[in-house]
PDB file of C-alpha atoms in Angstrom:
ATOM      1  CA  MET A  22       0.000   0.000   0.000  1.00 40.00           C
ATOM      2  CA  GLU A  23       2.644   2.507   0.970  1.00 39.00           C
ATOM      3  CA  ARG A  24       6.251   2.665  -0.029  1.00 42.00           C
ATOM      4  CA  PRO A  25       8.564   4.447   2.439  1.00 41.00           C
ATOM      5  CA  TYR A  26      10.123   7.612   1.170  1.00 39.00           C
ATOM      6  CA  HIS A  27      13.884   7.748   1.309  1.00 40.00           C
ATOM      7  CA  ASN A  28      15.531  10.870  -0.011  1.00 40.00           C
ATOM      8  CA  SER A  29      19.305  10.838  -0.386  1.00 38.00           C
ATOM      9  CA  THR A  30      19.319  14.589  -0.962  1.00 39.00           C
ATOM     10  CA  ALA A  31      17.506  15.510   2.233  1.00 38.00           C
ATOM     11  CA  ALA A  32      18.350  18.840   3.768  1.00 36.00           C
ATOM     12  CA  HIS A  33      21.721  18.924   5.446  1.00 39.00           C
ATOM     13  CA  HIS A  34      23.690  21.496   7.381  1.00 41.00           C
ATOM     14  CA  VAL A  35      20.561  22.636   9.191  1.00 40.00           C
ATOM     15  CA  ASP A  36      20.449  24.598  12.383  1.00 43.00           C
ATOM     16  CA  PRO A  37      19.121  23.171  15.696  1.00 43.00           C
ATOM     17  CA  GLN A  38      15.624  24.517  15.104  1.00 40.00           C
ATOM     18  CA  HIS A  39      15.334  22.784  11.745  1.00 44.00           C
ATOM     19  CA  ALA A  40      16.914  19.649  13.215  1.00 43.00           C
ATOM     20  CA  ARG A  41      14.219  19.685  15.869  1.00 42.00           C
ATOM     21  CA  ILE A  42      11.511  19.896  13.211  1.00 46.00           C
ATOM     22  CA  ILE A  43      13.010  17.031  11.193  1.00 43.00           C
ATOM     23  CA  GLY A  44      14.204  14.867  14.058  1.00 40.00           C
ATOM     24  CA  GLY A  45      11.106  15.364  16.169  1.00 39.00           C
ATOM     25  CA  ILE A  46       8.754  13.902  13.583  1.00 40.00           C
ATOM     26  CA  GLY A  47       8.990  10.463  15.135  1.00 38.00           C
ATOM     27  CA  GLU A  48       7.968  11.898  18.509  1.00 39.00           C
ATOM     28  CA  ALA A  49       5.032  13.925  17.227  1.00 43.00           C
ATOM     29  CA  THR A  50       2.447  11.203  17.825  1.00 42.00           C
ATOM     30  CA  GLY A  51       3.704  10.483  21.304  1.00 47.00           C
ATOM     31  CA  SER A  52       3.493  14.119  22.406  1.00 66.00           C
ATOM     32  CA  LEU A  53      -0.183  14.700  21.611  1.00 69.00           C
ATOM     33  CA  GLY A  54      -1.185  14.825  25.250  1.00 75.00           C
ATOM     34  CA  CYS A  55      -4.273  13.494  26.933  1.00 83.00           C
ATOM     35  CA  CYS A  56      -6.764  15.473  24.872  1.00 82.00           C
ATOM     36  CA  GLY A  57      -4.968  14.523  21.695  1.00 77.00           C
ATOM     37  CA  TRP A  58      -5.181  10.833  22.468  1.00 82.00           C
ATOM     38  CA  ILE A  59      -8.857  11.115  23.346  1.00 83.00           C
ATOM     39  CA  LEU A  60      -9.641  12.845  20.046  1.00 82.00           C
ATOM     40  CA  THR A  61      -7.576  10.256  18.169  1.00 80.00           C
ATOM     41  CA  ILE A  62      -9.454   7.367  19.780  1.00 85.00           C
ATOM     42  CA  LEU A  63     -12.808   9.030  19.062  1.00 84.00           C
ATOM     43  CA  SER A  64     -11.833   9.530  15.432  1.00 81.00           C
ATOM     44  CA  ILE A  65     -10.872   5.863  15.106  1.00 82.00           C
ATOM     45  CA  LEU A  66     -14.177   4.814  16.656  1.00 86.00           C
ATOM     46  CA  VAL A  67     -16.091   6.996  14.211  1.00 82.00           C
ATOM     47  CA  VAL A  68     -14.229   5.407  11.318  1.00 80.00           C
ATOM     48  CA  MET A  69     -14.977   1.908  12.595  1.00 82.00           C
ATOM     49  CA  LEU A  70     -18.664   2.636  13.212  1.00 82.00           C
ATOM     50  CA  THR A  71     -19.190   4.172   9.782  1.00 82.00           C
ATOM     51  CA  MET A  72     -17.439   1.433   7.842  1.00 81.00           C
ATOM     52  CA  PRO A  73     -17.367   0.971   4.865  1.00 81.00           C
ATOM     53  CA  PHE A  74     -18.510   4.514   4.007  1.00 80.00           C
ATOM     54  CA  SER A  75     -15.645   6.111   5.931  1.00 78.00           C
ATOM     55  CA  VAL A  76     -13.117   4.344   3.692  1.00 79.00           C
ATOM     56  CA  PHE A  77     -13.991   6.669   0.809  1.00 80.00           C
ATOM     57  CA  PHE A  78     -13.077   9.675   2.978  1.00 81.00           C
ATOM     58  CA  CYS A  79     -10.052   8.258   4.782  1.00 84.00           C
ATOM     59  CA  LEU A  80      -8.105   6.587   1.984  1.00 84.00           C
ATOM     60  CA  LYS A  81      -6.016   8.986  -0.115  1.00 86.00           C
ATOM     61  CA  VAL A  82      -3.771   8.395  -3.122  1.00 87.00           C
ATOM     62  CA  VAL A  83      -0.674  10.291  -4.256  1.00 87.00           C
ATOM     63  CA  GLN A  84       1.084   9.847  -7.579  1.00 88.00           C
ATOM     64  CA  GLU A  85       4.594   8.501  -8.128  1.00 89.00           C
ATOM     65  CA  PHE A  86       6.002  12.040  -8.320  1.00 89.00           C
ATOM     66  CA  GLU A  87       4.126  13.313  -5.245  1.00 89.00           C
ATOM     67  CA  ARG A  88       4.469  13.018  -1.483  1.00 91.00           C
ATOM     68  CA  ALA A  89       1.959  13.774   1.287  1.00 91.00           C
ATOM     69  CA  VAL A  90       2.948  15.575   4.472  1.00 90.00           C
ATOM     70  CA  ILE A  91       0.387  14.701   7.159  1.00 89.00           C
ATOM     71  CA  PHE A  92      -0.439  16.782  10.256  1.00 88.00           C
ATOM     72  CA  ARG A  93      -2.297  15.302  13.211  1.00 85.00           C
ATOM     73  CA  LEU A  94      -3.780  17.949  15.490  1.00 84.00           C
ATOM     74  CA  GLY A  95      -1.283  20.432  14.088  1.00 81.00           C
ATOM     75  CA  ARG A  96       1.745  18.187  14.587  1.00 84.00           C
ATOM     76  CA  LEU A  97       3.764  16.401  11.941  1.00 84.00           C
ATOM     77  CA  LEU A  98       2.909  12.751  11.791  1.00 80.00           C
ATOM     78  CA  SER A  99       5.651  10.210  12.440  1.00 75.00           C
ATOM     79  CA  GLY A 100       7.275   8.509   9.459  1.00 76.00           C
ATOM     80  CA  GLY A 101       7.839  11.603   7.381  1.00 79.00           C
ATOM     81  CA  ALA A 102       6.190  12.182   4.032  1.00 85.00           C
ATOM     82  CA  LYS A 103       3.857   9.463   2.762  1.00 85.00           C
ATOM     83  CA  GLY A 104       3.688   8.041  -0.712  1.00 81.00           C
ATOM     84  CA  PRO A 105       3.607   7.193  -3.440  1.00 87.00           C
ATOM     85  CA  GLY A 106       0.475   5.061  -3.315  1.00 86.00           C
ATOM     86  CA  ILE A 107      -2.390   4.810  -0.808  1.00 86.00           C
ATOM     87  CA  PHE A 108      -2.299   6.193   2.743  1.00 85.00           C
ATOM     88  CA  PHE A 109      -4.846   6.572   5.532  1.00 82.00           C
ATOM     89  CA  VAL A 110      -6.082   9.865   6.989  1.00 86.00           C
ATOM     90  CA  LEU A 111      -8.211  10.070  10.131  1.00 85.00           C
ATOM     91  CA  PRO A 112     -11.163  12.437   9.729  1.00 84.00           C
ATOM     92  CA  CYS A 113     -11.400  15.714  11.634  1.00 82.00           C
ATOM     93  CA  ILE A 114      -7.971  15.458  13.311  1.00 84.00           C
ATOM     94  CA  GLU A 115      -5.610  14.930  10.368  1.00 83.00           C
ATOM     95  CA  SER A 116      -4.846  17.066   7.340  1.00 86.00           C
ATOM     96  CA  TYR A 117      -2.296  16.608   4.614  1.00 88.00           C
ATOM     97  CA  THR A 118      -0.441  18.646   1.995  1.00 89.00           C
ATOM     98  CA  LYS A 119       0.662  17.282  -1.365  1.00 91.00           C
ATOM     99  CA  VAL A 120       4.161  18.158  -2.542  1.00 92.00           C
ATOM    100  CA  ASP A 121       5.258  17.742  -6.152  1.00 91.00           C
ATOM    101  CA  LEU A 122       8.807  16.361  -6.502  1.00 92.00           C
ATOM    102  CA  ARG A 123       9.219  17.023 -10.216  1.00 92.00           C
ATOM    103  CA  THR A 124      11.748  19.529 -11.508  1.00 92.00           C
ATOM    104  CA  VAL A 125      10.231  22.982 -11.929  1.00 91.00           C
ATOM    105  CA  SER A 126      11.547  25.564 -14.377  1.00 91.00           C
ATOM    106  CA  PHE A 127      10.687  29.242 -14.338  1.00 89.00           C
ATOM    107  CA  ASP A 128      11.873  32.368 -16.104  1.00 90.00           C
ATOM    108  CA  VAL A 129      13.419  35.048 -13.961  1.00 89.00           C
ATOM    109  CA  PRO A 130      11.836  38.339 -15.141  1.00 88.00           C
ATOM    110  CA  PRO A 131      14.236  40.743 -16.914  1.00 88.00           C
ATOM    111  CA  GLN A 132      16.241  42.663 -14.328  1.00 86.00           C
ATOM    112  CA  GLU A 133      17.611  46.163 -14.964  1.00 86.00           C
ATOM    113  CA  ILE A 134      21.135  45.895 -13.564  1.00 86.00           C
ATOM    114  CA  LEU A 135      23.867  48.506 -13.192  1.00 86.00           C
ATOM    115  CA  THR A 136      27.158  46.739 -13.845  1.00 85.00           C
ATOM    116  CA  LYS A 137      30.469  47.420 -12.150  1.00 86.00           C
ATOM    117  CA  ASP A 138      31.558  49.720 -15.000  1.00 82.00           C
ATOM    118  CA  SER A 139      28.305  51.756 -14.750  1.00 82.00           C
ATOM    119  CA  VAL A 140      26.480  50.251 -17.738  1.00 84.00           C
ATOM    120  CA  THR A 141      22.760  49.510 -17.496  1.00 86.00           C
ATOM    121  CA  VAL A 142      21.836  46.112 -18.927  1.00 88.00           C
ATOM    122  CA  SER A 143      18.687  44.001 -18.860  1.00 88.00           C
ATOM    123  CA  VAL A 144      19.302  40.342 -17.998  1.00 89.00           C
ATOM    124  CA  ASP A 145      16.901  37.428 -17.626  1.00 88.00           C
ATOM    125  CA  ALA A 146      17.637  33.832 -16.653  1.00 91.00           C
ATOM    126  CA  VAL A 147      16.082  30.374 -16.282  1.00 93.00           C
ATOM    127  CA  VAL A 148      16.201  28.426 -12.990  1.00 93.00           C
ATOM    128  CA  TYR A 149      15.567  24.685 -12.633  1.00 94.00           C
ATOM    129  CA  TYR A 150      14.832  23.361  -9.136  1.00 94.00           C
ATOM    130  CA  ARG A 151      12.931  20.609  -7.334  1.00 93.00           C
ATOM    131  CA  VAL A 152      11.731  19.747  -3.841  1.00 93.00           C
ATOM    132  CA  SER A 153      14.326  17.511  -2.201  1.00 91.00           C
ATOM    133  CA  ASN A 154      12.658  17.183   1.232  1.00 91.00           C
ATOM    134  CA  PRO A 155       8.849  17.507   1.257  1.00 91.00           C
ATOM    135  CA  THR A 156       8.552  17.734   5.036  1.00 90.00           C
ATOM    136  CA  VAL A 157      11.048  20.567   5.341  1.00 91.00           C
ATOM    137  CA  SER A 158       9.541  22.436   2.376  1.00 90.00           C
ATOM    138  CA  VAL A 159       6.161  22.472   4.128  1.00 90.00           C
ATOM    139  CA  ALA A 160       7.269  23.012   7.743  1.00 88.00           C
ATOM    140  CA  ASN A 161      10.098  25.533   7.342  1.00 88.00           C
ATOM    141  CA  VAL A 162       8.757  28.002   4.747  1.00 88.00           C
ATOM    142  CA  GLU A 163       5.294  29.288   3.929  1.00 88.00           C
ATOM    143  CA  ASN A 164       5.598  28.958   0.138  1.00 89.00           C
ATOM    144  CA  ALA A 165       8.833  27.330  -0.978  1.00 90.00           C
ATOM    145  CA  HIS A 166       8.267  27.945  -4.703  1.00 91.00           C
ATOM    146  CA  HIS A 167       7.453  31.635  -4.291  1.00 92.00           C
ATOM    147  CA  ALA A 168      10.389  32.164  -1.929  1.00 92.00           C
ATOM    148  CA  THR A 169      12.788  30.453  -4.348  1.00 92.00           C
ATOM    149  CA  ARG A 170      11.679  32.632  -7.239  1.00 92.00           C
ATOM    150  CA  LEU A 171      12.046  35.852  -5.275  1.00 92.00           C
ATOM    151  CA  LEU A 172      15.481  34.776  -4.090  1.00 92.00           C
ATOM    152  CA  ALA A 173      16.526  33.978  -7.669  1.00 91.00           C
ATOM    153  CA  GLN A 174      15.665  37.510  -8.787  1.00 91.00           C
ATOM    154  CA  THR A 175      17.619  39.068  -5.922  1.00 91.00           C
ATOM    155  CA  THR A 176      20.602  36.771  -6.423  1.00 91.00           C
ATOM    156  CA  LEU A 177      20.743  37.589 -10.132  1.00 90.00           C
ATOM    157  CA  ARG A 178      20.896  41.311  -9.390  1.00 89.00           C
ATOM    158  CA  ASN A 179      23.490  40.938  -6.640  1.00 89.00           C
ATOM    159  CA  ILE A 180      25.883  38.755  -8.646  1.00 90.00           C
ATOM    160  CA  LEU A 181      25.687  40.696 -11.907  1.00 89.00           C
ATOM    161  CA  GLY A 182      26.149  43.981 -10.041  1.00 87.00           C
ATOM    162  CA  THR A 183      29.738  42.917  -9.258  1.00 88.00           C
ATOM    163  CA  LYS A 184      30.609  42.118 -12.889  1.00 87.00           C
ATOM    164  CA  ASN A 185      31.747  44.270 -15.775  1.00 87.00           C
ATOM    165  CA  MET A 186      29.747  44.363 -18.979  1.00 86.00           C
ATOM    166  CA  SER A 187      32.411  42.396 -20.861  1.00 84.00           C
ATOM    167  CA  GLU A 188      32.364  39.695 -18.149  1.00 86.00           C
ATOM    168  CA  ILE A 189      28.582  39.384 -18.375  1.00 87.00           C
ATOM    169  CA  LEU A 190      28.775  38.914 -22.146  1.00 85.00           C
ATOM    170  CA  THR A 191      31.680  36.439 -22.173  1.00 86.00           C
ATOM    171  CA  GLU A 192      31.470  34.560 -18.837  1.00 87.00           C
ATOM    172  CA  ARG A 193      27.861  33.415 -18.740  1.00 87.00           C
ATOM    173  CA  GLU A 194      28.698  29.889 -17.639  1.00 89.00           C
ATOM    174  CA  THR A 195      30.793  31.115 -14.704  1.00 89.00           C
ATOM    175  CA  ILE A 196      28.024  33.478 -13.604  1.00 89.00           C
ATOM    176  CA  SER A 197      25.434  30.690 -13.899  1.00 90.00           C
ATOM    177  CA  ASN A 198      27.512  28.350 -11.722  1.00 91.00           C
ATOM    178  CA  ALA A 199      28.062  31.040  -9.094  1.00 90.00           C
ATOM    179  CA  MET A 200      24.361  31.860  -9.011  1.00 91.00           C
ATOM    180  CA  GLN A 201      23.458  28.170  -8.684  1.00 91.00           C
ATOM    181  CA  ALA A 202      25.848  27.739  -5.742  1.00 92.00           C
ATOM    182  CA  VAL A 203      24.382  30.753  -3.920  1.00 92.00           C
ATOM    183  CA  LEU A 204      20.782  29.684  -4.520  1.00 92.00           C
ATOM    184  CA  ASP A 205      21.431  26.063  -3.565  1.00 90.00           C
ATOM    185  CA  GLY A 206      23.046  27.065  -0.298  1.00 91.00           C
ATOM    186  CA  ALA A 207      20.199  29.440   0.615  1.00 91.00           C
ATOM    187  CA  THR A 208      17.318  27.106  -0.326  1.00 91.00           C
ATOM    188  CA  ASP A 209      18.809  24.045   1.367  1.00 90.00           C
ATOM    189  CA  ARG A 210      16.949  24.891   4.584  1.00 90.00           C
ATOM    190  CA  TRP A 211      13.714  25.101   2.624  1.00 91.00           C
ATOM    191  CA  GLY A 212      14.021  21.563   1.241  1.00 91.00           C
ATOM    192  CA  ILE A 213      14.715  22.899  -2.270  1.00 92.00           C
ATOM    193  CA  LYS A 214      17.484  21.673  -4.568  1.00 93.00           C
ATOM    194  CA  VAL A 215      18.542  24.087  -7.330  1.00 92.00           C
ATOM    195  CA  GLU A 216      19.728  21.923 -10.207  1.00 91.00           C
ATOM    196  CA  ARG A 217      20.662  24.427 -12.895  1.00 91.00           C
ATOM    197  CA  VAL A 218      20.757  28.146 -13.668  1.00 92.00           C
ATOM    198  CA  GLU A 219      21.188  29.562 -17.159  1.00 90.00           C
ATOM    199  CA  ILE A 220      21.608  33.177 -18.279  1.00 89.00           C
ATOM    200  CA  LYS A 221      18.971  33.490 -20.977  1.00 86.00           C
ATOM    201  CA  ASP A 222      19.512  36.882 -22.605  1.00 85.00           C
ATOM    202  CA  VAL A 223      21.503  40.066 -22.095  1.00 85.00           C
ATOM    203  CA  ARG A 224      20.008  43.200 -23.654  1.00 84.00           C
ATOM    204  CA  LEU A 225      22.085  46.353 -24.009  1.00 82.00           C
ATOM    205  CA  PRO A 226      20.873  49.933 -24.580  1.00 77.00           C
ATOM    206  CA  ILE A 227      20.470  50.899 -28.247  1.00 80.00           C
ATOM    207  CA  GLN A 228      23.090  53.653 -28.051  1.00 77.00           C
ATOM    208  CA  LEU A 229      25.599  51.244 -26.561  1.00 75.00           C
ATOM    209  CA  GLN A 230      24.814  48.688 -29.269  1.00 72.00           C
ATOM    210  CA  ARG A 231      25.504  51.295 -31.945  1.00 81.00           C
ATOM    211  CA  ALA A 232      28.770  52.296 -30.295  1.00 78.00           C
ATOM    212  CA  MET A 233      29.908  48.682 -30.025  1.00 77.00           C
ATOM    213  CA  ALA A 234      28.902  48.042 -33.647  1.00 81.00           C
ATOM    214  CA  ALA A 235      30.882  51.093 -34.810  1.00 83.00           C
ATOM    215  CA  GLU A 236      33.882  49.942 -32.784  1.00 82.00           C
ATOM    216  CA  ALA A 237      33.698  46.438 -34.243  1.00 83.00           C
ATOM    217  CA  GLU A 238      33.332  47.822 -37.773  1.00 86.00           C
ATOM    218  CA  ALA A 239      36.346  50.090 -37.351  1.00 88.00           C
ATOM    219  CA  ALA A 240      38.407  47.187 -36.005  1.00 87.00           C
ATOM    220  CA  ARG A 241      37.424  45.007 -38.970  1.00 88.00           C
ATOM    221  CA  GLU A 242      38.294  47.761 -41.456  1.00 89.00           C
ATOM    222  CA  ALA A 243      41.689  48.198 -39.813  1.00 91.00           C
ATOM    223  CA  ARG A 244      42.378  44.466 -40.039  1.00 90.00           C
ATOM    224  CA  ALA A 245      41.223  44.452 -43.688  1.00 91.00           C
ATOM    225  CA  LYS A 246      43.651  47.270 -44.561  1.00 91.00           C
ATOM    226  CA  VAL A 247      46.498  45.469 -42.839  1.00 92.00           C
ATOM    227  CA  LEU A 248      45.705  42.271 -44.717  1.00 92.00           C
ATOM    228  CA  ALA A 249      45.502  44.174 -48.030  1.00 90.00           C
ATOM    229  CA  ALA A 250      48.869  45.818 -47.367  1.00 92.00           C
ATOM    230  CA  GLU A 251      50.423  42.448 -46.562  1.00 92.00           C
ATOM    231  CA  GLY A 252      48.982  41.051 -49.801  1.00 91.00           C
ATOM    232  CA  GLU A 253      50.439  43.908 -51.831  1.00 90.00           C
ATOM    233  CA  TYR A 254      53.810  43.404 -50.187  1.00 90.00           C
ATOM    234  CA  ARG A 255      53.834  39.695 -51.001  1.00 91.00           C
ATOM    235  CA  ALA A 256      52.609  40.347 -54.561  1.00 90.00           C
ATOM    236  CA  ALA A 257      55.376  42.881 -55.135  1.00 90.00           C
ATOM    237  CA  GLY A 258      57.947  40.353 -53.975  1.00 89.00           C
ATOM    238  CA  ALA A 259      56.510  37.710 -56.293  1.00 88.00           C
ATOM    239  CA  LEU A 260      56.569  40.150 -59.264  1.00 83.00           C
ATOM    240  CA  LYS A 261      60.154  41.040 -58.511  1.00 85.00           C
ATOM    241  CA  GLU A 262      61.167  37.381 -58.577  1.00 85.00           C
ATOM    242  CA  ALA A 263      59.198  36.837 -61.806  1.00 81.00           C
ATOM    243  CA  ALA A 264      60.907  39.848 -63.455  1.00 80.00           C
ATOM    244  CA  GLU A 265      64.316  38.518 -62.493  1.00 81.00           C
ATOM    245  CA  ILE A 266      63.486  35.133 -64.015  1.00 80.00           C
ATOM    246  CA  ILE A 267      62.126  36.703 -67.244  1.00 77.00           C
ATOM    247  CA  SER A 268      65.157  39.015 -67.588  1.00 77.00           C
ATOM    248  CA  GLN A 269      67.422  35.992 -67.792  1.00 79.00           C
ATOM    249  CA  SER A 270      65.592  34.755 -70.941  1.00 77.00           C
ATOM    250  CA  PRO A 271      64.290  37.390 -73.455  1.00 71.00           C
ATOM    251  CA  ALA A 272      62.163  34.726 -75.172  1.00 75.00           C
ATOM    252  CA  ALA A 273      60.155  34.246 -71.978  1.00 75.00           C
ATOM    253  CA  LEU A 274      58.871  37.823 -72.231  1.00 71.00           C
ATOM    254  CA  GLN A 275      57.725  37.207 -75.819  1.00 72.00           C
ATOM    255  CA  LEU A 276      55.882  34.084 -74.680  1.00 78.00           C
ATOM    256  CA  ARG A 277      54.202  36.130 -71.989  1.00 76.00           C
ATOM    257  CA  TYR A 278      53.046  38.600 -74.658  1.00 74.00           C
ATOM    258  CA  LEU A 279      51.544  35.761 -76.684  1.00 75.00           C
ATOM    259  CA  GLN A 280      49.724  34.371 -73.631  1.00 78.00           C
ATOM    260  CA  THR A 281      48.256  37.801 -72.919  1.00 75.00           C
ATOM    261  CA  LEU A 282      47.055  38.128 -76.546  1.00 73.00           C
ATOM    262  CA  ASN A 283      45.480  34.693 -76.354  1.00 75.00           C
ATOM    263  CA  SER A 284      43.552  35.517 -73.197  1.00 75.00           C
ATOM    264  CA  ILE A 285      42.351  38.872 -74.585  1.00 71.00           C
ATOM    265  CA  SER A 286      41.255  37.428 -77.927  1.00 70.00           C
ATOM    266  CA  ALA A 287      39.105  34.836 -76.146  1.00 68.00           C
ATOM    267  CA  GLU A 288      36.972  37.540 -74.498  1.00 66.00           C
ATOM    268  CA  LYS A 289      37.045  40.519 -76.904  1.00 59.00           C
ATOM    269  CA  ASN A 290      37.555  39.381 -80.507  1.00 64.00           C
ATOM    270  CA  SER A 291      37.102  42.860 -81.993  1.00 68.00           C
ATOM    271  CA  THR A 292      40.012  44.370 -80.075  1.00 64.00           C
ATOM    272  CA  ILE A 293      43.252  44.776 -81.981  1.00 65.00           C
ATOM    273  CA  ILE A 294      46.418  44.945 -79.890  1.00 65.00           C
ATOM    274  CA  PHE A 295      49.898  45.733 -81.124  1.00 65.00           C
ATOM    275  CA  PRO A 296      52.493  44.777 -78.572  1.00 65.00           C
ATOM    276  CA  LEU A 297      55.327  47.288 -78.337  1.00 66.00           C
ATOM    277  CA  PRO A 298      58.483  45.977 -76.710  1.00 63.00           C
ATOM    278  CA  ILE A 299      59.831  48.136 -73.932  1.00 65.00           C
ATOM    279  CA  ASP A 300      63.368  47.525 -75.160  1.00 65.00           C
ATOM    280  CA  LEU A 301      62.561  49.393 -78.407  1.00 65.00           C
ATOM    281  CA  ILE A 302      61.461  52.479 -76.476  1.00 67.00           C
ATOM    282  CA  ASP A 303      64.575  52.310 -74.336  1.00 66.00           C
ATOM    283  CA  SER A 304      66.769  52.359 -77.438  1.00 66.00           C
ATOM    284  CA  PHE A 305      65.094  55.559 -78.694  1.00 67.00           C
ATOM    285  CA  MET A 306      65.468  57.200 -75.303  1.00 66.00           C
ATOM    286  CA  ARG A 307      69.139  56.373 -75.192  1.00 67.00           C
ATOM    287  CA  ARG A 308      69.743  57.964 -78.663  1.00 66.00           C
ATOM    288  CA  LYS A 309      68.126  61.191 -77.511  1.00 59.00           C
TER     289      LYS A 309
END
């Protein structure tokens, strides 16, 4: 009917008050007092006298991913959280709260953050967490999910406020790990386990985006000019070596002329070209 709940990730490093809440669960039934025992016996008698109709009101079922935290006369019932499966609830004196153990994901609303270098950015994130100890999540905090979400917003602002804009843009994984460690340590006493934190988006002001785009464009143009200058330098060296090779054989220059004529005639057949050797012009210049 009922499978005992063992949680290897139960809350640890708790203070004495929380240890009393967790450790005193086994003693809750024994400390009901005289009136408590009388009411318990009366409730059992009512269930027995109204059988089998009382079964429909006393038997409860929780799913595989749920646990039930039962209170008897305001005290935690011994045995911890119940489930999954069927469990028994006494009428009038016992109440229970269902706790979902599945991983919950929520979007942290965009936070306007002033970075360390005085730049205003808007950052939002995604937090994944789950309930690791149902009893603690019910007994130690009013609303564990709401408290975790508020703490995630505050933690995001506090951590990013100590970072420069360049660090926020380039070190997202480091910031996510730091935020997860802070959240996990703070929510441990609430029975919450933070599994993962991811920085979702970083939005910059429009003026800053334009300035960064202009800076990146100028840097690319500078690199393009440097690359073009290096190409010209290498091309000049290659032409110098080619000229030295051609000067050693005058026939090579004539062959180069013929190759040029062949390539031009293939594209523009109506063009007439008369090659004029440079050596002929040099001879006339020397006579003058």
